[in-house]
XYZ file of C-alpha atoms in Angstrom:
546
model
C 16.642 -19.708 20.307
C 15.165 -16.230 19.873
C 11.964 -16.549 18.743
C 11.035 -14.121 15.346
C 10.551 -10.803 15.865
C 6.534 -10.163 15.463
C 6.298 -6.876 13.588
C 3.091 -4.427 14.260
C 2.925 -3.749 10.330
C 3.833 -5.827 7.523
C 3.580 -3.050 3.741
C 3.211 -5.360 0.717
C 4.459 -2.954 -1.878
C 7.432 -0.050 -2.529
C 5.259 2.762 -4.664
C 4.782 5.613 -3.789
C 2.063 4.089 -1.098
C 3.953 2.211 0.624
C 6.688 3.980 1.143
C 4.444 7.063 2.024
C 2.753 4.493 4.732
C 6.099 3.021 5.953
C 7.714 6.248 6.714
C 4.444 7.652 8.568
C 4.264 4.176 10.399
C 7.951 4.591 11.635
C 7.302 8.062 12.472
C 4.772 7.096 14.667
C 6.830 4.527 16.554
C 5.286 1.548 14.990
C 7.749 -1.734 14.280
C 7.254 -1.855 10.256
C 8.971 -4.082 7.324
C 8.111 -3.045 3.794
C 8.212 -5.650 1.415
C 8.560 -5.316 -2.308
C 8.724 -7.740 -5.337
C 11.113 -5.783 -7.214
C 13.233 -2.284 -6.834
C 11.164 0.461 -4.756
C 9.523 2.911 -7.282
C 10.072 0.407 -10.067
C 6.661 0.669 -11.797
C 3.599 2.890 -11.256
C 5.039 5.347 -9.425
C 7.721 5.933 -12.099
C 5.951 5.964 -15.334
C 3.755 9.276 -15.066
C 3.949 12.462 -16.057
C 5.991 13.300 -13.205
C 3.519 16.146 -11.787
C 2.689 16.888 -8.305
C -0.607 19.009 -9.066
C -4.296 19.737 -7.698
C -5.473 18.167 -10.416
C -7.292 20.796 -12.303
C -9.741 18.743 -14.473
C -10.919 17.215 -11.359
C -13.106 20.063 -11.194
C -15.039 19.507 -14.118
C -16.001 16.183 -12.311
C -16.877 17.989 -9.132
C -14.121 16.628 -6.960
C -13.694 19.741 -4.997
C -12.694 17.274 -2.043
C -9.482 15.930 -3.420
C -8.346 18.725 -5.633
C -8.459 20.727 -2.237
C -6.714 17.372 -0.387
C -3.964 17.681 -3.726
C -3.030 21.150 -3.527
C -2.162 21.176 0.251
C -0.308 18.238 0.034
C 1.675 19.584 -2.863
C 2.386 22.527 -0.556
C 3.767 20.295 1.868
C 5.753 18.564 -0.535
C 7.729 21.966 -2.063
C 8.642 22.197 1.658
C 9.357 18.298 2.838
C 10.922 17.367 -0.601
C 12.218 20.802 -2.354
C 14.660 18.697 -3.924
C 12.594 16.963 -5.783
C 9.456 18.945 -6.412
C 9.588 22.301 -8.175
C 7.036 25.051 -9.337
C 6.550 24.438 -13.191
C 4.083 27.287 -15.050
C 1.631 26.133 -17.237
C 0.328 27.833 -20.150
C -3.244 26.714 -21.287
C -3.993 28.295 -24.902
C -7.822 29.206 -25.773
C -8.786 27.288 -28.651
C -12.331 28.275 -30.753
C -12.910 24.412 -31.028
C -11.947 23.680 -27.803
C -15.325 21.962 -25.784
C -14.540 24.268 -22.603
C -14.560 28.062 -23.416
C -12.745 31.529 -21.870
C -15.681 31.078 -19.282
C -15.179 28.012 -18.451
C -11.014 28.034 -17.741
C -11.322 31.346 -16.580
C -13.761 29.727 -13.710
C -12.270 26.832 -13.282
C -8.958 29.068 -12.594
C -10.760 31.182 -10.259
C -11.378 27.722 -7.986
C -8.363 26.373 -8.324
C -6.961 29.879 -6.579
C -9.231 29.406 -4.046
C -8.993 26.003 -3.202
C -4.870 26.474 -3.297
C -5.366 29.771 -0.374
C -2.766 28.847 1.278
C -0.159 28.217 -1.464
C 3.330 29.874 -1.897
C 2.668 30.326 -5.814
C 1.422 32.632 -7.647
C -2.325 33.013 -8.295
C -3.298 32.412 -12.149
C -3.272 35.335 -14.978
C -5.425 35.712 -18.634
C -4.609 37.017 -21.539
C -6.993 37.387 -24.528
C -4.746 39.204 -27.003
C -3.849 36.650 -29.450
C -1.337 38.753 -30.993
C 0.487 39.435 -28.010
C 0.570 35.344 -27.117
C 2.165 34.422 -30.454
C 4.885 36.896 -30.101
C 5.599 35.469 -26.657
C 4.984 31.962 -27.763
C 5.904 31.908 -31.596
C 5.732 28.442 -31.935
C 2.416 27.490 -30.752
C -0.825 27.167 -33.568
C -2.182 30.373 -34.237
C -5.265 28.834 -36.407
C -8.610 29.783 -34.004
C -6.525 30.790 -30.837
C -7.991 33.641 -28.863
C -6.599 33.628 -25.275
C -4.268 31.597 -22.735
C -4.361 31.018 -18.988
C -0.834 30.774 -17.021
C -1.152 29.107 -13.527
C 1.678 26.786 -11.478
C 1.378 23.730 -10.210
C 4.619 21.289 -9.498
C 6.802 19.751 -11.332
C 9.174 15.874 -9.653
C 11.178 15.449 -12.247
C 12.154 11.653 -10.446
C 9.302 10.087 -8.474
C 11.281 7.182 -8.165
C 13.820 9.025 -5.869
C 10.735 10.519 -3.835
C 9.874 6.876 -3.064
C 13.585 5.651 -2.549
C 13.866 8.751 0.083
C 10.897 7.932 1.534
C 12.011 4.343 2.178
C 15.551 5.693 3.370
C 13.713 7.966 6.073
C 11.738 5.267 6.840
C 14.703 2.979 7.309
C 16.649 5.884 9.710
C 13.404 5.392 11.799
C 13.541 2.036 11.998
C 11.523 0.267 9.507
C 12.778 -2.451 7.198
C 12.753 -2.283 3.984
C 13.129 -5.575 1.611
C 13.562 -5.212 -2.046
C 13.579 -7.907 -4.719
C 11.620 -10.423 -1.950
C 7.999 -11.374 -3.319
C 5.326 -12.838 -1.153
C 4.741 -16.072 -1.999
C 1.347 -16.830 0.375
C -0.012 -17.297 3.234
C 1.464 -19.332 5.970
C -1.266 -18.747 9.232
C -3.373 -15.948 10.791
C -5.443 -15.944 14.138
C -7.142 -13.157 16.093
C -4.140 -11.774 16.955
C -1.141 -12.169 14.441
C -0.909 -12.236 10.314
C 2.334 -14.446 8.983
C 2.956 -14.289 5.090
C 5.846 -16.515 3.628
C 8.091 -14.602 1.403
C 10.946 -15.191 -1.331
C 14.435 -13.434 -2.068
C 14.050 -13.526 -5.713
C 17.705 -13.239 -6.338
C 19.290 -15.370 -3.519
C 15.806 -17.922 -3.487
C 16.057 -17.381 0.167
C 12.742 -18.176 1.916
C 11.424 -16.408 5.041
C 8.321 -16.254 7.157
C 7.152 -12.741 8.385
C 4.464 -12.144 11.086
C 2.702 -9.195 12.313
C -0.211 -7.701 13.798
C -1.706 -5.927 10.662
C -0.831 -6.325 7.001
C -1.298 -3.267 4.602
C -1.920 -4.674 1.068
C -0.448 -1.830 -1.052
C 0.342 -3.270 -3.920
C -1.293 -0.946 -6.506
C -1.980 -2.252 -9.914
C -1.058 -5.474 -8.308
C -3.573 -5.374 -5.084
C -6.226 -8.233 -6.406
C -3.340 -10.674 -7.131
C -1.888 -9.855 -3.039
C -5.337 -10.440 -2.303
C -5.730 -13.945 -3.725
C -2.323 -15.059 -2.623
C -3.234 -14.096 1.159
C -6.925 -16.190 0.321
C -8.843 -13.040 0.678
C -12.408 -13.854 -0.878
C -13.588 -10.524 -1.943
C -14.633 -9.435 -5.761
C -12.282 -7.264 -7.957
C -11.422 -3.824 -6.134
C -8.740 -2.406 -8.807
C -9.611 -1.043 -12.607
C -6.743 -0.036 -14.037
C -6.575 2.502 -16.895
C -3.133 2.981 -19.273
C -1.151 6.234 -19.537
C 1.428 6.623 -22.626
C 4.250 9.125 -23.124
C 6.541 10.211 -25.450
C 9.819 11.441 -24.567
C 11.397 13.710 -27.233
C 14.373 16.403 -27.719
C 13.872 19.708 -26.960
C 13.535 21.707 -30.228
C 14.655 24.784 -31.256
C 13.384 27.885 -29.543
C 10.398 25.476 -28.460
C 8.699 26.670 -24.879
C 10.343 26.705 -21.109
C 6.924 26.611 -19.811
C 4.480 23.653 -19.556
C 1.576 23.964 -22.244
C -1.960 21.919 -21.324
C -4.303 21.462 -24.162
C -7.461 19.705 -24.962
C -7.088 16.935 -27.091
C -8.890 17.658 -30.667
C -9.610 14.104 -30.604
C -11.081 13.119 -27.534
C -11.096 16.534 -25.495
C -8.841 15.117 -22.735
C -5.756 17.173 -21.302
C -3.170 17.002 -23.839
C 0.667 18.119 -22.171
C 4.127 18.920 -23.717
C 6.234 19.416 -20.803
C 10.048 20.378 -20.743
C 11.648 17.466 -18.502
C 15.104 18.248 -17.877
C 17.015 18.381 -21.883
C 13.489 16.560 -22.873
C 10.291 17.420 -23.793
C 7.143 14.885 -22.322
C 4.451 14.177 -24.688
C 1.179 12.692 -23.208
C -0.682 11.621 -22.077
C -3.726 8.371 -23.214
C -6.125 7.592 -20.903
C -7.140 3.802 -21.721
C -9.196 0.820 -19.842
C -6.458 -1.986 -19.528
C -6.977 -5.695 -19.175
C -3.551 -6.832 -19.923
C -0.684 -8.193 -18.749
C 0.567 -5.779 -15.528
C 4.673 -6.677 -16.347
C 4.149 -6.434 -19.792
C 2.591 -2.497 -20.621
C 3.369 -0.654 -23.907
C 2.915 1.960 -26.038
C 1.003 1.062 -29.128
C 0.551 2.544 -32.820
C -2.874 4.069 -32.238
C -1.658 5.905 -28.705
C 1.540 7.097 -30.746
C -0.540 8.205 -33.977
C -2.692 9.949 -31.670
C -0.010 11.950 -29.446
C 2.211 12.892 -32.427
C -0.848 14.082 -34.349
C -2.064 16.356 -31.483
C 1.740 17.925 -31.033
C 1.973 18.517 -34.598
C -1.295 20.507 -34.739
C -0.449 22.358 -31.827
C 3.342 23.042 -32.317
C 3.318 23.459 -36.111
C 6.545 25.158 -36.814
C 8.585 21.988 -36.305
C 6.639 19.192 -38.090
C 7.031 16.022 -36.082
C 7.696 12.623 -37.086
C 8.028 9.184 -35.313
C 12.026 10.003 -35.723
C 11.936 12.340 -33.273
C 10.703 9.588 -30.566
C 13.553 9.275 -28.218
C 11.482 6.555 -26.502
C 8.263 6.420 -24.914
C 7.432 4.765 -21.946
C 3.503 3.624 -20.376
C 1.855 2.913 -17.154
C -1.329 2.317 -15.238
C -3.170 4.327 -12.919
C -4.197 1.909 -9.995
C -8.220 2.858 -10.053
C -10.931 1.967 -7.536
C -12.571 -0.550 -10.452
C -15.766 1.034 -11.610
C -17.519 -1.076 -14.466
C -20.285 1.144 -14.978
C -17.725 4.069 -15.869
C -18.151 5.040 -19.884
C -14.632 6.144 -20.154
C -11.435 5.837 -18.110
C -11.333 9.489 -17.284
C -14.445 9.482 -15.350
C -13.097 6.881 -12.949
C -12.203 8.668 -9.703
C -8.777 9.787 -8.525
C -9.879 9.572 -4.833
C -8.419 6.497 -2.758
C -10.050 3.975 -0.904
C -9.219 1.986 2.296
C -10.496 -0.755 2.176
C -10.499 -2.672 5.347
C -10.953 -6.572 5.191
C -13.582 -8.362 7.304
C -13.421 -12.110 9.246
C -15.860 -12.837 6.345
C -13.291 -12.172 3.489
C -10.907 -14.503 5.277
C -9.357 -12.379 8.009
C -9.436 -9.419 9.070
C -6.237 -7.829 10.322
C -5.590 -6.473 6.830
C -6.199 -3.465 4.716
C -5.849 -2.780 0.975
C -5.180 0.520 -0.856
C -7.440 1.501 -3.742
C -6.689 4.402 -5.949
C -4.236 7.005 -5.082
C -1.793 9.467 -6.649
C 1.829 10.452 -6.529
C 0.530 13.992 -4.609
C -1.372 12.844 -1.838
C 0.402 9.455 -0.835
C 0.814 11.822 2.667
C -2.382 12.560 3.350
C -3.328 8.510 2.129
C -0.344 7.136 4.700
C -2.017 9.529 7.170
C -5.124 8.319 7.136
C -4.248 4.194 6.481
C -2.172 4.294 10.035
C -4.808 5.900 11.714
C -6.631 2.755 10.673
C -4.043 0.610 11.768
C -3.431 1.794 15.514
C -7.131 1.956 16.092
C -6.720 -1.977 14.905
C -3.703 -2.294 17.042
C -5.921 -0.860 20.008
C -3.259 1.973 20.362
C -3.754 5.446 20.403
C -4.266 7.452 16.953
C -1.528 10.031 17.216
C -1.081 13.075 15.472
C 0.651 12.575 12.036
C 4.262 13.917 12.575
C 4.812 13.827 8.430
C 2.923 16.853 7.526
C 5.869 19.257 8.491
C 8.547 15.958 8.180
C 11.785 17.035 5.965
C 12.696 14.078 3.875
C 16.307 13.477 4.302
C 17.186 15.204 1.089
C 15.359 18.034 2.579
C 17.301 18.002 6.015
C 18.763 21.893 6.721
C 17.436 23.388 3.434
C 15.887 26.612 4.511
C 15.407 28.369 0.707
C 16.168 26.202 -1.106
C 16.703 28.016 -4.320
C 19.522 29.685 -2.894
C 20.766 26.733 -1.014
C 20.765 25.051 -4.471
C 22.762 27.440 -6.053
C 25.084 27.701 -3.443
C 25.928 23.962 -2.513
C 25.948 23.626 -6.268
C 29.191 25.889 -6.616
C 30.414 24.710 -3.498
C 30.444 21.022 -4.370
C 31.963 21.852 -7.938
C 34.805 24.045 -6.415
C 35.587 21.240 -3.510
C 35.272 17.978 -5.938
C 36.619 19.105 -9.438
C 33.089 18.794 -10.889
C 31.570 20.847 -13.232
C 29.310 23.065 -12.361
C 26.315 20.999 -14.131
C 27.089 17.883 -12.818
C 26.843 19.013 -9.479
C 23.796 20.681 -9.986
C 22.933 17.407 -10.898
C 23.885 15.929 -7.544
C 21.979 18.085 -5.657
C 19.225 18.297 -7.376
C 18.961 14.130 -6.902
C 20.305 14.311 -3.597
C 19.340 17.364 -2.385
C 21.944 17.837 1.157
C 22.515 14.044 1.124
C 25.002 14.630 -2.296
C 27.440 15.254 0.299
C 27.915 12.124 1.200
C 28.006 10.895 -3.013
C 31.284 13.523 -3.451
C 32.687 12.387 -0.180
C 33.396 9.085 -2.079
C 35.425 11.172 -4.433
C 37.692 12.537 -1.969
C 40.438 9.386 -1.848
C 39.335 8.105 -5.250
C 39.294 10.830 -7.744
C 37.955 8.531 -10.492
C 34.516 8.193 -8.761
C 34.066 11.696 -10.087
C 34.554 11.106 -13.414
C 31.145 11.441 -15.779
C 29.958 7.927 -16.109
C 29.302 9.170 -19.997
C 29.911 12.349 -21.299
C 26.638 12.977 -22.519
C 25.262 12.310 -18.912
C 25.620 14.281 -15.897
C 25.904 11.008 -13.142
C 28.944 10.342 -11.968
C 30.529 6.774 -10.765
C 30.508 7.089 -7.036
C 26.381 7.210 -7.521
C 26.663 3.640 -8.226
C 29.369 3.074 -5.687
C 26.436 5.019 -2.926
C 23.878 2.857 -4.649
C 24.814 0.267 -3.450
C 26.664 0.994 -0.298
C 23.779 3.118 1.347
C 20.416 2.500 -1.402
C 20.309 -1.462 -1.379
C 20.850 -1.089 -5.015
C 20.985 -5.137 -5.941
C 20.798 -5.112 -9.731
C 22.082 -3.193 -12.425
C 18.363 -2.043 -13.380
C 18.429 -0.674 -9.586
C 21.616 1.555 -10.468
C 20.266 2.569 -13.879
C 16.597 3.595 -13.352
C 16.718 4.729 -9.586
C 20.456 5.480 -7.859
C 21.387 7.225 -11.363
C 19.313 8.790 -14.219
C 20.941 7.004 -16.842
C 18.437 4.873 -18.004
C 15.994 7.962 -18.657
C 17.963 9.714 -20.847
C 18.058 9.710 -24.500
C 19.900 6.243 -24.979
C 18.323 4.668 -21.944
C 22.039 4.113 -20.593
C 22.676 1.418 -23.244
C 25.904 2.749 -23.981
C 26.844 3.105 -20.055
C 26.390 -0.868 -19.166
C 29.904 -2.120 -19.326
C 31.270 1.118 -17.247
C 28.229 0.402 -14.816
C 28.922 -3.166 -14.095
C 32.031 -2.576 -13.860
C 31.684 -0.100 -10.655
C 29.080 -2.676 -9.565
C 30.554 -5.687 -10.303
C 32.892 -6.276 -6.910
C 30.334 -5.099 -4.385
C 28.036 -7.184 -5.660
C 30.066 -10.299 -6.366
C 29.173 -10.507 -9.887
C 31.290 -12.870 -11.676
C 31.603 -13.006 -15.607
C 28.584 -14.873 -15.992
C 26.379 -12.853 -14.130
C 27.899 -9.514 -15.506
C 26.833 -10.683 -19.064
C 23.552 -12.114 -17.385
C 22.481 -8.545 -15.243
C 23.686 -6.401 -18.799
C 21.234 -9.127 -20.744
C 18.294 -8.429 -18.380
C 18.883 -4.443 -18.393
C 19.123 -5.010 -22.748
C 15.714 -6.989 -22.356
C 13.753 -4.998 -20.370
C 14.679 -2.244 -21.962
C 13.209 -3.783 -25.365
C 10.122 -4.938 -23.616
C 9.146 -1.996 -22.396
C 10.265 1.107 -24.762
C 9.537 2.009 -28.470
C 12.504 3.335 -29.404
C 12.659 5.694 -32.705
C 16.556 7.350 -31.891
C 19.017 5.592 -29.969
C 21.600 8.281 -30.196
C 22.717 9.974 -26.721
C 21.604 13.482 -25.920
């Protein structure tokens, strides 16, 4: 009998974190299983504001450190992920009640240029003629405005496909990556070797997993991993509650980002195109509830629509215009003595466990955000091979190419022309495969290849929506998709569009239903879980599809 394989890293978690870590852990030759309770990207990761950004009020706070670390990781991430991650301009409009005057933004602009030297972008640009800003920007407030700042920062438009790709480079490399499996506990750990007992939450199958480190990267969920491995230390995480509202795009509204302070509370205020959307957010709340159960509320929604409506007048917004709205938590170091959420820190922690916590060949990630998960993995398996006594090697992810990313050289142009390419070769519109590439970035290939002896699979899953049905065929086949909220929130982009791909569910399961040996039952059962967690987790004002 050959005994189990002893891996050197066990990842609890599929974020943005863990995925980050798994792929730099491959790429430094390390054996590595990732193991997550759900879908990779399924929660924290996801529901953001979809930015990769410095993080320009970090500044007021004094966090030159990791607004420096942020802008030269999203530097490497317009060239490792260009797919994904964009330039998006942001316009910031000069307000006489505004807290922080021309001095102020025009200063903190000045350091953010500095701090991004190296960039690709643009530097930023002022303008103090009022009269010349309304012209250019005719629906904005005009009531006390006297200037605007324009600067870039980034735009990934799905950070649950920059986790999935980082899991599927990781798993070219050789890690392992296990979805839908939650760790149940701890079965035994000595000097040498950590073994955590594990559960296929859709087949019940139980397993035992042992390696020679365990990284606890569970974000929002990192004190309940630590009291199921019997780690005795006191609360690390203090998680604070970000709300969004996702809305149409109205008429001859802005192309550009905008980035206001809040009349309320003076916190950054954003309305940000997202693809035929506009993003409304975000709140910035302590949050002591239920981690699987986060939602918008009434005061968070009052509050949003009643900054957009004072700063976009001309339209006069209303809860009907609510597509949907969606919340989530920033995993924060916890800080009690913090006043307000927004002075908690943005920098991570590693926190390495002792023998006097319970055992010691484990770390756990504190903090972190969706721009420098590189720079986080970087450092966390440094950590780890000076644990595993091996040599700390230079990081090989810095200058990495996800695989979406593999032979794009510019990629605007390479956009443009696969685009017309793919359309020409497959019988696709030119939209939807701009679509494809954008999600796939040179990996769409293989999506239209499925077309090429079934000529259904390139039919529109729904005419509104610009997925087609050999994503969920690929899904499955080459994504471990294993559910139909897999296909729906993270191998397509159905479920973030203005109907939250409740009208696509029987054409969906209907791909899926074969390769996943669903039978009738568990059809009606996997559209009845979609229907649910859909109406657990999203206010929805307008139903109808874009």
């Amino acid at each position: 009998m050959t005994p189990p394989k002893i891996f050197d890293l066990i990842i609890i978690g599929g974020g943005i974190n863990g995925t980050g870590i798994a792929l730099e852990a491959a790429l430094r030759g390390l054996a590595v299983i990732l193991v997550e309770k759900e879908d990779i990207g399924h929660a924290t990761s996801t529901w953001n504001t979809r930015l990769i950004h410095g993080g320009l009020r970090y500044l007021e706070y004094l966090e030159f450190g990791l607004v420096r670390e942020s802008l030269r990781e999203r530097e490497r991430l317009l060239h490792n992920a260009p797919h994904l991650v964009q330039p998006l301009t942001f316009r910031v409009p000069l307000f006489e009640h505004s807290k922080r005057g021309p001095l102020l933004i025009k200063a903190g602009m000045v350091l953010y240029d500095f701090l991004s030297y190296d960039k690709t972008m643009p530097n930023h640009q002022m303008n103090y003629l009022s009269s010349t800003i309304l012209k250019e920007n005719p629906f904005l407030q005009s009531e006390g405005l006297h200037g605007m700042a324009t600067y870039q920062d980034c735009q990934l438009t799905w950070p649950e496909r920059l986790c999935m790709e980082l899991a599927l480079t990781a798993k070219s490399r050789g890690a392992t990556i296990m979805t839908h499996t939650e760790l149940t506990g701890l079965t035994d750990a000595t000097s040498d070797t950590i073994t955590v007992r594990t559960m296929d939450r859709i087949t019940g199958e139980v397993q035992s997993i042992s390696g020679r480190y365990l990284v606890n990267a569970g974000g929002p969920w990192v004190d309940h991993v630590l009291g199921l491995v019997d780690q005795k230390v006191d609360r690390k995480m203090g998680v604070t509650k970000g709300s969004h509202l996702v809305i149409r795009r109205f008429q001859n509204g802005p192309e550009d980002a905008f980035y206001m302070e809040a009349r309320a509370d003076g916190r950054p205020f954003f309305l940000i195109p997202w693809r035929d959307y506009y993003l409304v957010g975000t709140t910035d709340l302590f949050f002591d509830g239920d981690l699987d159960d986060i939602t918008v509320s009434e005061a968070e929604i009052e509050y949003l629509l009643n900054e957009l409506t004072f700063f976009f007048p001309t339209h006069g917004f209303t809860k009907e215009d609510i597509l949907y709205t969606y919340s989530g938590v920033r995993p924060l170091p916890y800080e009690p003595e913090a006043k307000k959420a927004s002075q908690v820190t943005r920098r991570h922690i590693i926190y390495e466990h002792t023998q006097a916590h319970g055992h010691q060949r484990m770390l756990s990630i504190i903090g972190g955000k969706l721009t420098t998960y590189r720079n986080l993995a970087e450092e966390t398996i440094d950590v780890v091979q000076r644990r595993l006594d091996k040599p700390v090697t230079e990081s090989p992810s810095r200058d990495f190419p996800l695989l979406g990313a593999e032979n794009v050289k510019n990629w605007p142009i390479y956009f443009e022309q696969k685009s017309r390419l793919s359309a020409n070769r497959f019988r696709l519109s030119l939209d939807v495969a701009r679509h494809l590439v954008h999600f796939y970035g040179s990996q769409a290939d293989k999506v239209t290849a499925l077309t090429e002896d079934h000529h259904e699979l390139a039919q529109q899953i729904h005419p509104h929506y610009p997925d087609i049905a050999a994503q969920v065929i690929y899904g499955i086949q080459n994504e471990q998709a294993r559910s139909l909220s897999d296909i729906m929130l993270r191998r397509t982009s159905l479920g973030t569009h203005a109907g939250l791909g409740l009208e696509c569910l029987d054409r969906v399961v209907e791909l899926a239903a074969p390769l996943l040996d669903w039978d009738a039952d568990e059809q009606r059962q996997q559209k009845r879980d979609y229907q649910n967690w859909v109406e657990k987790h999203h206010l929805m004002a307008n139903l109808k599809p874009a």
